[in-house]
JSON list of C-alpha atoms in Angstrom, two decimals:
[
{"chain": "A", "resi": 22, "resn": "HIS", "atom": "CA", "xyz": [-29.32, -20.58, -2.06]},
{"chain": "A", "resi": 23, "resn": "THR", "atom": "CA", "xyz": [-29.54, -20.46, -5.64]},
{"chain": "A", "resi": 24, "resn": "GLN", "atom": "CA", "xyz": [-33.05, -21.90, -5.42]},
{"chain": "A", "resi": 25, "resn": "GLU", "atom": "CA", "xyz": [-36.46, -22.25, -3.39]},
{"chain": "A", "resi": 26, "resn": "ILE", "atom": "CA", "xyz": [-35.44, -22.85, 0.60]},
{"chain": "A", "resi": 27, "resn": "CYS", "atom": "CA", "xyz": [-37.41, -26.03, 1.62]},
{"chain": "A", "resi": 28, "resn": "GLY", "atom": "CA", "xyz": [-36.20, -26.59, 4.99]},
{"chain": "A", "resi": 29, "resn": "LEU", "atom": "CA", "xyz": [-35.22, -24.66, 8.06]},
{"chain": "A", "resi": 30, "resn": "SER", "atom": "CA", "xyz": [-34.40, -25.99, 11.91]},
{"chain": "A", "resi": 31, "resn": "TRP", "atom": "CA", "xyz": [-32.73, -23.58, 14.32]},
{"chain": "A", "resi": 32, "resn": "SER", "atom": "CA", "xyz": [-30.31, -25.49, 16.40]},
{"chain": "A", "resi": 33, "resn": "PRO", "atom": "CA", "xyz": [-31.18, -26.53, 20.12]},
{"chain": "A", "resi": 34, "resn": "ASP", "atom": "CA", "xyz": [-28.55, -23.95, 21.48]},
{"chain": "A", "resi": 35, "resn": "GLY", "atom": "CA", "xyz": [-29.82, -21.54, 19.30]},
{"chain": "A", "resi": 36, "resn": "THR", "atom": "CA", "xyz": [-26.32, -20.23, 17.57]},
{"chain": "A", "resi": 37, "resn": "THR", "atom": "CA", "xyz": [-26.64, -21.99, 14.04]},
{"chain": "A", "resi": 38, "resn": "LEU", "atom": "CA", "xyz": [-29.44, -21.85, 11.76]},
{"chain": "A", "resi": 39, "resn": "ALA", "atom": "CA", "xyz": [-29.49, -24.95, 8.75]},
{"chain": "A", "resi": 40, "resn": "SER", "atom": "CA", "xyz": [-31.35, -24.33, 5.69]},
{"chain": "A", "resi": 41, "resn": "GLY", "atom": "CA", "xyz": [-31.56, -26.95, 2.92]},
{"chain": "A", "resi": 42, "resn": "ALA", "atom": "CA", "xyz": [-32.67, -26.21, -0.57]},
{"chain": "A", "resi": 43, "resn": "ASN", "atom": "CA", "xyz": [-34.04, -27.30, -4.49]},
{"chain": "A", "resi": 44, "resn": "ASP", "atom": "CA", "xyz": [-30.48, -26.65, -4.84]},
{"chain": "A", "resi": 45, "resn": "ASN", "atom": "CA", "xyz": [-29.33, -29.58, -3.09]},
{"chain": "A", "resi": 46, "resn": "ARG", "atom": "CA", "xyz": [-27.46, -27.51, -0.87]},
{"chain": "A", "resi": 47, "resn": "LEU", "atom": "CA", "xyz": [-27.36, -27.47, 3.15]},
{"chain": "A", "resi": 48, "resn": "CYS", "atom": "CA", "xyz": [-26.51, -24.03, 4.28]},
{"chain": "A", "resi": 49, "resn": "LEU", "atom": "CA", "xyz": [-25.24, -23.56, 7.99]},
{"chain": "A", "resi": 50, "resn": "TRP", "atom": "CA", "xyz": [-25.66, -19.72, 9.02]},
{"chain": "A", "resi": 51, "resn": "ASP", "atom": "CA", "xyz": [-24.48, -18.63, 12.28]},
{"chain": "A", "resi": 52, "resn": "ALA", "atom": "CA", "xyz": [-26.64, -16.54, 14.27]},
{"chain": "A", "resi": 53, "resn": "SER", "atom": "CA", "xyz": [-23.71, -14.34, 15.42]},
{"chain": "A", "resi": 54, "resn": "ALA", "atom": "CA", "xyz": [-22.66, -13.17, 12.07]},
{"chain": "A", "resi": 55, "resn": "SER", "atom": "CA", "xyz": [-23.90, -9.99, 10.31]},
{"chain": "A", "resi": 56, "resn": "SER", "atom": "CA", "xyz": [-27.14, -10.68, 8.18]},
{"chain": "A", "resi": 57, "resn": "SER", "atom": "CA", "xyz": [-24.77, -9.50, 4.85]},
{"chain": "A", "resi": 58, "resn": "SER", "atom": "CA", "xyz": [-22.48, -12.37, 5.76]},
{"chain": "A", "resi": 59, "resn": "GLY", "atom": "CA", "xyz": [-22.94, -15.43, 4.08]},
{"chain": "A", "resi": 60, "resn": "PRO", "atom": "CA", "xyz": [-23.72, -18.89, 5.54]},
{"chain": "A", "resi": 61, "resn": "LYS", "atom": "CA", "xyz": [-21.00, -20.39, 7.55]},
{"chain": "A", "resi": 62, "resn": "TYR", "atom": "CA", "xyz": [-20.64, -24.05, 5.52]},
{"chain": "A", "resi": 63, "resn": "SER", "atom": "CA", "xyz": [-22.38, -24.29, 2.01]},
{"chain": "A", "resi": 64, "resn": "LEU", "atom": "CA", "xyz": [-22.29, -28.09, 1.91]},
{"chain": "A", "resi": 65, "resn": "THR", "atom": "CA", "xyz": [-23.27, -29.87, -1.59]},
{"chain": "A", "resi": 66, "resn": "ASP", "atom": "CA", "xyz": [-23.27, -33.60, -0.37]},
{"chain": "A", "resi": 67, "resn": "HIS", "atom": "CA", "xyz": [-26.74, -34.23, -1.32]},
{"chain": "A", "resi": 68, "resn": "GLN", "atom": "CA", "xyz": [-27.89, -34.98, -4.74]},
{"chain": "A", "resi": 69, "resn": "ALA", "atom": "CA", "xyz": [-31.15, -33.83, -4.39]},
{"chain": "A", "resi": 70, "resn": "ALA", "atom": "CA", "xyz": [-33.60, -30.89, -2.68]},
{"chain": "A", "resi": 71, "resn": "VAL", "atom": "CA", "xyz": [-32.65, -30.95, 1.25]},
{"chain": "A", "resi": 72, "resn": "LYS", "atom": "CA", "xyz": [-35.91, -31.11, 3.11]},
{"chain": "A", "resi": 73, "resn": "ALA", "atom": "CA", "xyz": [-35.69, -32.96, 6.17]},
{"chain": "A", "resi": 74, "resn": "LEU", "atom": "CA", "xyz": [-33.33, -31.59, 8.93]},
{"chain": "A", "resi": 75, "resn": "ALA", "atom": "CA", "xyz": [-33.16, -32.40, 12.50]},
{"chain": "A", "resi": 76, "resn": "TRP", "atom": "CA", "xyz": [-30.93, -31.46, 15.57]},
{"chain": "A", "resi": 77, "resn": "SER", "atom": "CA", "xyz": [-29.69, -34.43, 17.95]},
{"chain": "A", "resi": 78, "resn": "PRO", "atom": "CA", "xyz": [-30.75, -33.82, 20.91]},
{"chain": "A", "resi": 79, "resn": "HIS", "atom": "CA", "xyz": [-28.24, -36.17, 22.38]},
{"chain": "A", "resi": 80, "resn": "GLU", "atom": "CA", "xyz": [-24.95, -34.49, 20.45]},
{"chain": "A", "resi": 81, "resn": "ARG", "atom": "CA", "xyz": [-24.38, -30.87, 20.31]},
{"chain": "A", "resi": 82, "resn": "ASN", "atom": "CA", "xyz": [-23.49, -29.60, 17.28]},
{"chain": "A", "resi": 83, "resn": "VAL", "atom": "CA", "xyz": [-24.95, -32.94, 15.37]},
{"chain": "A", "resi": 84, "resn": "LEU", "atom": "CA", "xyz": [-27.59, -32.30, 12.58]},
{"chain": "A", "resi": 85, "resn": "ALA", "atom": "CA", "xyz": [-29.08, -35.11, 10.23]},
{"chain": "A", "resi": 86, "resn": "THR", "atom": "CA", "xyz": [-30.72, -34.18, 6.62]},
{"chain": "A", "resi": 87, "resn": "GLY", "atom": "CA", "xyz": [-32.74, -36.05, 4.35]},
{"chain": "A", "resi": 88, "resn": "GLY", "atom": "CA", "xyz": [-32.79, -35.70, 0.68]},
{"chain": "A", "resi": 89, "resn": "GLY", "atom": "CA", "xyz": [-35.17, -36.15, -2.28]},
{"chain": "A", "resi": 90, "resn": "THR", "atom": "CA", "xyz": [-36.10, -38.75, -4.84]},
{"chain": "A", "resi": 91, "resn": "ALA", "atom": "CA", "xyz": [-32.34, -38.26, -6.58]},
{"chain": "A", "resi": 92, "resn": "ASP", "atom": "CA", "xyz": [-30.35, -38.73, -2.95]},
{"chain": "A", "resi": 93, "resn": "ARG", "atom": "CA", "xyz": [-32.49, -40.90, -1.02]},
{"chain": "A", "resi": 94, "resn": "CYS", "atom": "CA", "xyz": [-29.71, -40.42, 1.91]},
{"chain": "A", "resi": 95, "resn": "ILE", "atom": "CA", "xyz": [-29.89, -39.31, 5.84]},
{"chain": "A", "resi": 96, "resn": "LYS", "atom": "CA", "xyz": [-26.78, -37.38, 6.57]},
{"chain": "A", "resi": 97, "resn": "PHE", "atom": "CA", "xyz": [-25.25, -36.59, 9.64]},
{"chain": "A", "resi": 98, "resn": "TRP", "atom": "CA", "xyz": [-23.01, -33.69, 10.01]},
{"chain": "A", "resi": 99, "resn": "ASN", "atom": "CA", "xyz": [-20.83, -31.79, 12.79]},
{"chain": "A", "resi": 100, "resn": "SER", "atom": "CA", "xyz": [-22.30, -28.17, 12.65]},
{"chain": "A", "resi": 101, "resn": "GLN", "atom": "CA", "xyz": [-18.98, -26.80, 14.23]},
{"chain": "A", "resi": 102, "resn": "THR", "atom": "CA", "xyz": [-16.56, -28.05, 11.39]},
{"chain": "A", "resi": 103, "resn": "GLY", "atom": "CA", "xyz": [-19.02, -28.94, 8.56]},
{"chain": "A", "resi": 104, "resn": "ALA", "atom": "CA", "xyz": [-17.64, -32.47, 8.56]},
{"chain": "A", "resi": 105, "resn": "LEU", "atom": "CA", "xyz": [-19.68, -35.31, 7.33]},
{"chain": "A", "resi": 106, "resn": "LEU", "atom": "CA", "xyz": [-19.76, -37.83, 9.99]},
{"chain": "A", "resi": 107, "resn": "ASN", "atom": "CA", "xyz": [-22.07, -40.65, 8.13]},
{"chain": "A", "resi": 108, "resn": "SER", "atom": "CA", "xyz": [-24.38, -40.99, 5.23]},
{"chain": "A", "resi": 109, "resn": "ILE", "atom": "CA", "xyz": [-27.04, -44.12, 4.69]},
{"chain": "A", "resi": 110, "resn": "ASP", "atom": "CA", "xyz": [-29.25, -44.55, 1.27]},
{"chain": "A", "resi": 111, "resn": "THR", "atom": "CA", "xyz": [-32.36, -45.12, 2.38]},
{"chain": "A", "resi": 112, "resn": "GLY", "atom": "CA", "xyz": [-33.49, -46.07, -0.55]},
{"chain": "A", "resi": 113, "resn": "SER", "atom": "CA", "xyz": [-36.22, -43.87, -1.24]},
{"chain": "A", "resi": 114, "resn": "GLN", "atom": "CA", "xyz": [-36.66, -39.83, -0.56]},
{"chain": "A", "resi": 115, "resn": "VAL", "atom": "CA", "xyz": [-36.32, -38.75, 2.77]},
{"chain": "A", "resi": 116, "resn": "CYS", "atom": "CA", "xyz": [-39.19, -36.00, 3.46]},
{"chain": "A", "resi": 117, "resn": "SER", "atom": "CA", "xyz": [-39.39, -35.76, 7.55]},
{"chain": "A", "resi": 118, "resn": "LEU", "atom": "CA", "xyz": [-36.84, -36.35, 10.14]},
{"chain": "A", "resi": 119, "resn": "VAL", "atom": "CA", "xyz": [-37.52, -36.57, 13.69]},
{"chain": "A", "resi": 120, "resn": "TRP", "atom": "CA", "xyz": [-34.94, -37.50, 17.00]},
{"chain": "A", "resi": 121, "resn": "ASN", "atom": "CA", "xyz": [-36.40, -39.41, 19.54]},
{"chain": "A", "resi": 122, "resn": "PRO", "atom": "CA", "xyz": [-35.58, -37.86, 22.39]},
{"chain": "A", "resi": 123, "resn": "PHE", "atom": "CA", "xyz": [-35.11, -41.08, 24.76]},
{"chain": "A", "resi": 124, "resn": "GLU", "atom": "CA", "xyz": [-32.91, -42.77, 22.71]},
{"chain": "A", "resi": 125, "resn": "LYS", "atom": "CA", "xyz": [-30.44, -42.52, 20.25]},
{"chain": "A", "resi": 126, "resn": "GLU", "atom": "CA", "xyz": [-32.79, -43.18, 16.80]},
{"chain": "A", "resi": 127, "resn": "ILE", "atom": "CA", "xyz": [-33.71, -41.08, 14.46]},
{"chain": "A", "resi": 128, "resn": "LEU", "atom": "CA", "xyz": [-37.20, -41.47, 12.68]},
{"chain": "A", "resi": 129, "resn": "SER", "atom": "CA", "xyz": [-37.81, -40.77, 9.06]},
{"chain": "A", "resi": 130, "resn": "SER", "atom": "CA", "xyz": [-40.30, -40.38, 6.73]},
{"chain": "A", "resi": 131, "resn": "HIS", "atom": "CA", "xyz": [-40.30, -41.16, 2.94]},
{"chain": "A", "resi": 132, "resn": "GLY", "atom": "CA", "xyz": [-42.12, -41.10, -0.56]},
{"chain": "A", "resi": 133, "resn": "PHE", "atom": "CA", "xyz": [-42.31, -43.40, -3.73]},
{"chain": "A", "resi": 134, "resn": "ALA", "atom": "CA", "xyz": [-42.61, -46.11, -3.72]},
{"chain": "A", "resi": 135, "resn": "ARG", "atom": "CA", "xyz": [-43.89, -46.97, -0.03]},
{"chain": "A", "resi": 136, "resn": "ASN", "atom": "CA", "xyz": [-44.36, -43.74, 1.47]},
{"chain": "A", "resi": 137, "resn": "GLN", "atom": "CA", "xyz": [-43.55, -45.51, 4.81]},
{"chain": "A", "resi": 138, "resn": "LEU", "atom": "CA", "xyz": [-41.71, -44.36, 8.32]},
{"chain": "A", "resi": 139, "resn": "CYS", "atom": "CA", "xyz": [-38.47, -45.75, 9.25]},
{"chain": "A", "resi": 140, "resn": "ILE", "atom": "CA", "xyz": [-36.87, -45.98, 13.09]},
{"chain": "A", "resi": 141, "resn": "TRP", "atom": "CA", "xyz": [-33.16, -46.19, 12.86]},
{"chain": "A", "resi": 142, "resn": "LYS", "atom": "CA", "xyz": [-30.52, -46.57, 15.64]},
{"chain": "A", "resi": 143, "resn": "TYR", "atom": "CA", "xyz": [-27.78, -43.90, 15.66]},
{"chain": "A", "resi": 144, "resn": "PRO", "atom": "CA", "xyz": [-24.52, -43.83, 14.69]},
{"chain": "A", "resi": 145, "resn": "THR", "atom": "CA", "xyz": [-24.92, -47.38, 13.65]},
{"chain": "A", "resi": 146, "resn": "MET", "atom": "CA", "xyz": [-27.95, -46.63, 11.07]},
{"chain": "A", "resi": 147, "resn": "ALA", "atom": "CA", "xyz": [-29.30, -50.25, 11.69]},
{"chain": "A", "resi": 148, "resn": "LYS", "atom": "CA", "xyz": [-32.88, -49.88, 10.79]},
{"chain": "A", "resi": 149, "resn": "VAL", "atom": "CA", "xyz": [-35.35, -51.13, 13.94]},
{"chain": "A", "resi": 150, "resn": "LYS", "atom": "CA", "xyz": [-38.65, -50.91, 12.53]},
{"chain": "A", "resi": 151, "resn": "GLU", "atom": "CA", "xyz": [-40.83, -49.91, 9.09]},
{"chain": "A", "resi": 152, "resn": "LEU", "atom": "CA", "xyz": [-44.29, -48.40, 9.94]},
{"chain": "A", "resi": 153, "resn": "GLU", "atom": "CA", "xyz": [-47.03, -48.36, 6.97]},
{"chain": "A", "resi": 154, "resn": "GLY", "atom": "CA", "xyz": [-50.23, -46.83, 6.36]},
{"chain": "A", "resi": 155, "resn": "HIS", "atom": "CA", "xyz": [-50.20, -43.86, 4.01]},
{"chain": "A", "resi": 156, "resn": "THR", "atom": "CA", "xyz": [-50.75, -44.37, 0.63]},
{"chain": "A", "resi": 157, "resn": "ALA", "atom": "CA", "xyz": [-48.79, -41.27, -0.59]},
{"chain": "A", "resi": 158, "resn": "ARG", "atom": "CA", "xyz": [-45.52, -39.20, 0.52]},
{"chain": "A", "resi": 159, "resn": "VAL", "atom": "CA", "xyz": [-45.21, -38.47, 4.18]},
{"chain": "A", "resi": 160, "resn": "LEU", "atom": "CA", "xyz": [-44.69, -34.87, 3.94]},
{"chain": "A", "resi": 161, "resn": "HIS", "atom": "CA", "xyz": [-43.67, -33.82, 7.42]},
{"chain": "A", "resi": 162, "resn": "MET", "atom": "CA", "xyz": [-43.91, -35.46, 11.05]},
{"chain": "A", "resi": 163, "resn": "ALA", "atom": "CA", "xyz": [-43.64, -33.41, 14.84]},
{"chain": "A", "resi": 164, "resn": "CYS", "atom": "CA", "xyz": [-43.33, -35.39, 18.17]},
{"chain": "A", "resi": 165, "resn": "SER", "atom": "CA", "xyz": [-45.77, -34.43, 20.93]},
{"chain": "A", "resi": 166, "resn": "PRO", "atom": "CA", "xyz": [-44.32, -32.30, 23.76]},
{"chain": "A", "resi": 167, "resn": "ASP", "atom": "CA", "xyz": [-44.36, -35.42, 26.28]},
{"chain": "A", "resi": 168, "resn": "GLY", "atom": "CA", "xyz": [-41.98, -37.18, 23.44]},
{"chain": "A", "resi": 169, "resn": "GLY", "atom": "CA", "xyz": [-43.85, -40.37, 22.97]},
{"chain": "A", "resi": 170, "resn": "THR", "atom": "CA", "xyz": [-46.15, -40.17, 20.01]},
{"chain": "A", "resi": 171, "resn": "VAL", "atom": "CA", "xyz": [-44.93, -38.72, 16.30]},
{"chain": "A", "resi": 172, "resn": "VAL", "atom": "CA", "xyz": [-47.75, -37.12, 14.09]},
{"chain": "A", "resi": 173, "resn": "SER", "atom": "CA", "xyz": [-47.20, -37.72, 10.40]},
{"chain": "A", "resi": 174, "resn": "ALA", "atom": "CA", "xyz": [-48.91, -35.72, 7.45]},
{"chain": "A", "resi": 175, "resn": "ALA", "atom": "CA", "xyz": [-49.12, -37.05, 3.96]},
{"chain": "A", "resi": 176, "resn": "ALA", "atom": "CA", "xyz": [-49.89, -36.49, 0.34]},
{"chain": "A", "resi": 177, "resn": "ASP", "atom": "CA", "xyz": [-52.96, -38.63, 1.29]},
{"chain": "A", "resi": 178, "resn": "GLU", "atom": "CA", "xyz": [-54.89, -36.26, 3.24]},
{"chain": "A", "resi": 179, "resn": "THR", "atom": "CA", "xyz": [-54.31, -38.06, 6.33]},
{"chain": "A", "resi": 180, "resn": "LEU", "atom": "CA", "xyz": [-53.19, -37.53, 9.99]},
{"chain": "A", "resi": 181, "resn": "ARG", "atom": "CA", "xyz": [-51.62, -40.46, 11.31]},
{"chain": "A", "resi": 182, "resn": "PHE", "atom": "CA", "xyz": [-50.76, -40.48, 15.33]},
{"chain": "A", "resi": 183, "resn": "TRP", "atom": "CA", "xyz": [-47.74, -43.32, 15.78]},
{"chain": "A", "resi": 184, "resn": "ASN", "atom": "CA", "xyz": [-46.61, -44.08, 19.69]},
{"chain": "A", "resi": 185, "resn": "VAL", "atom": "CA", "xyz": [-43.17, -44.59, 18.55]},
{"chain": "A", "resi": 186, "resn": "PHE", "atom": "CA", "xyz": [-41.03, -42.81, 21.33]},
{"chain": "A", "resi": 187, "resn": "ALA", "atom": "CA", "xyz": [-40.91, -44.25, 25.27]},
{"chain": "A", "resi": 188, "resn": "PRO", "atom": "CA", "xyz": [-39.04, -43.27, 27.94]},
{"chain": "A", "resi": 189, "resn": "THR", "atom": "CA", "xyz": [-35.84, -45.89, 28.01]},
{"chain": "A", "resi": 190, "resn": "SER", "atom": "CA", "xyz": [-37.67, -47.54, 31.51]},
{"chain": "A", "resi": 191, "resn": "LYS", "atom": "CA", "xyz": [-40.22, -48.76, 29.00]},
{"chain": "A", "resi": 192, "resn": "SER", "atom": "CA", "xyz": [-40.37, -51.64, 26.91]},
{"chain": "A", "resi": 193, "resn": "SER", "atom": "CA", "xyz": [-39.04, -50.92, 22.90]},
{"chain": "A", "resi": 194, "resn": "SER", "atom": "CA", "xyz": [-38.96, -54.13, 21.92]},
{"chain": "A", "resi": 195, "resn": "SER", "atom": "CA", "xyz": [-41.76, -53.51, 19.21]},
{"chain": "A", "resi": 196, "resn": "ARG", "atom": "CA", "xyz": [-42.78, -51.06, 16.89]},
{"chain": "A", "resi": 197, "resn": "LEU", "atom": "CA", "xyz": [-45.84, -52.28, 15.30]},
{"chain": "A", "resi": 198, "resn": "PRO", "atom": "CA", "xyz": [-48.64, -50.63, 14.21]},
{"chain": "A", "resi": 199, "resn": "HIS", "atom": "CA", "xyz": [-52.32, -51.11, 16.05]},
{"chain": "A", "resi": 200, "resn": "ASN", "atom": "CA", "xyz": [-53.72, -53.45, 13.64]},
{"chain": "A", "resi": 201, "resn": "SER", "atom": "CA", "xyz": [-51.23, -55.42, 13.03]},
{"chain": "A", "resi": 202, "resn": "GLY", "atom": "CA", "xyz": [-53.05, -57.29, 16.15]},
{"chain": "A", "resi": 203, "resn": "HIS", "atom": "CA", "xyz": [-50.21, -59.74, 17.80]},
{"chain": "A", "resi": 204, "resn": "ARG", "atom": "CA", "xyz": [-47.75, -57.45, 19.71]},
{"chain": "A", "resi": 205, "resn": "LYS", "atom": "CA", "xyz": [-48.17, -54.33, 21.74]},
{"chain": "A", "resi": 206, "resn": "GLY", "atom": "CA", "xyz": [-46.33, -51.77, 22.13]},
{"chain": "A", "resi": 207, "resn": "LYS", "atom": "CA", "xyz": [-45.35, -48.61, 19.39]},
{"chain": "A", "resi": 208, "resn": "LYS", "atom": "CA", "xyz": [-48.51, -48.54, 17.36]},
{"chain": "A", "resi": 209, "resn": "LEU", "atom": "CA", "xyz": [-50.24, -46.38, 15.23]},
{"chain": "A", "resi": 210, "resn": "SER", "atom": "CA", "xyz": [-52.63, -44.70, 18.01]},
{"chain": "A", "resi": 211, "resn": "LYS", "atom": "CA", "xyz": [-55.29, -42.60, 15.56]},
{"chain": "A", "resi": 212, "resn": "SER", "atom": "CA", "xyz": [-55.64, -41.75, 11.85]},
{"chain": "A", "resi": 213, "resn": "MET", "atom": "CA", "xyz": [-57.69, -38.83, 10.63]},
{"chain": "A", "resi": 214, "resn": "HIS", "atom": "CA", "xyz": [-58.26, -37.24, 7.48]},
{"chain": "A", "resi": 215, "resn": "ILE", "atom": "CA", "xyz": [-57.70, -33.68, 7.05]},
{"chain": "A", "resi": 216, "resn": "ARG", "atom": "CA", "xyz": [-60.06, -33.10, 4.34]}
]
């Protein structure tokens, strides 16, 4: 990288480290290579900083990456070959990505202009639902140990807890914030200010 590194993620099997940076590069590093060797792949398809990185729990060697404001894309890569598998323009900066551990879905968080979270079906990338509530860029997300809840942290100084993922045996037909009032199911379960 030639600029600040803003994303890091190990593959689930520990063989590959993905790094994203403000130089718009995604680098894939072979864990078994010497520290003096360069990345296995240096990929330049993003047109803005690469901060969001998430390895698929469903398909080995599949990595999702998200680009910044000038890029707005979620891209999917084969980490073994460096091949770009798919790319979708989300319409806004992609800040964070989290895979649904139970189904082939991915959750993305965004910045300007709507600061929303979006659930996408993989590999079609059909948008399943948009979740709104933050008033500034959603900087990071993390999935709970049981896989059902995702917490989002934003520049509005709030944490929001979303019940978005459920084991496939449960209904996954609705994903609405708690205050929507007319459906049960996926919802905002808690919000707290961090200052």
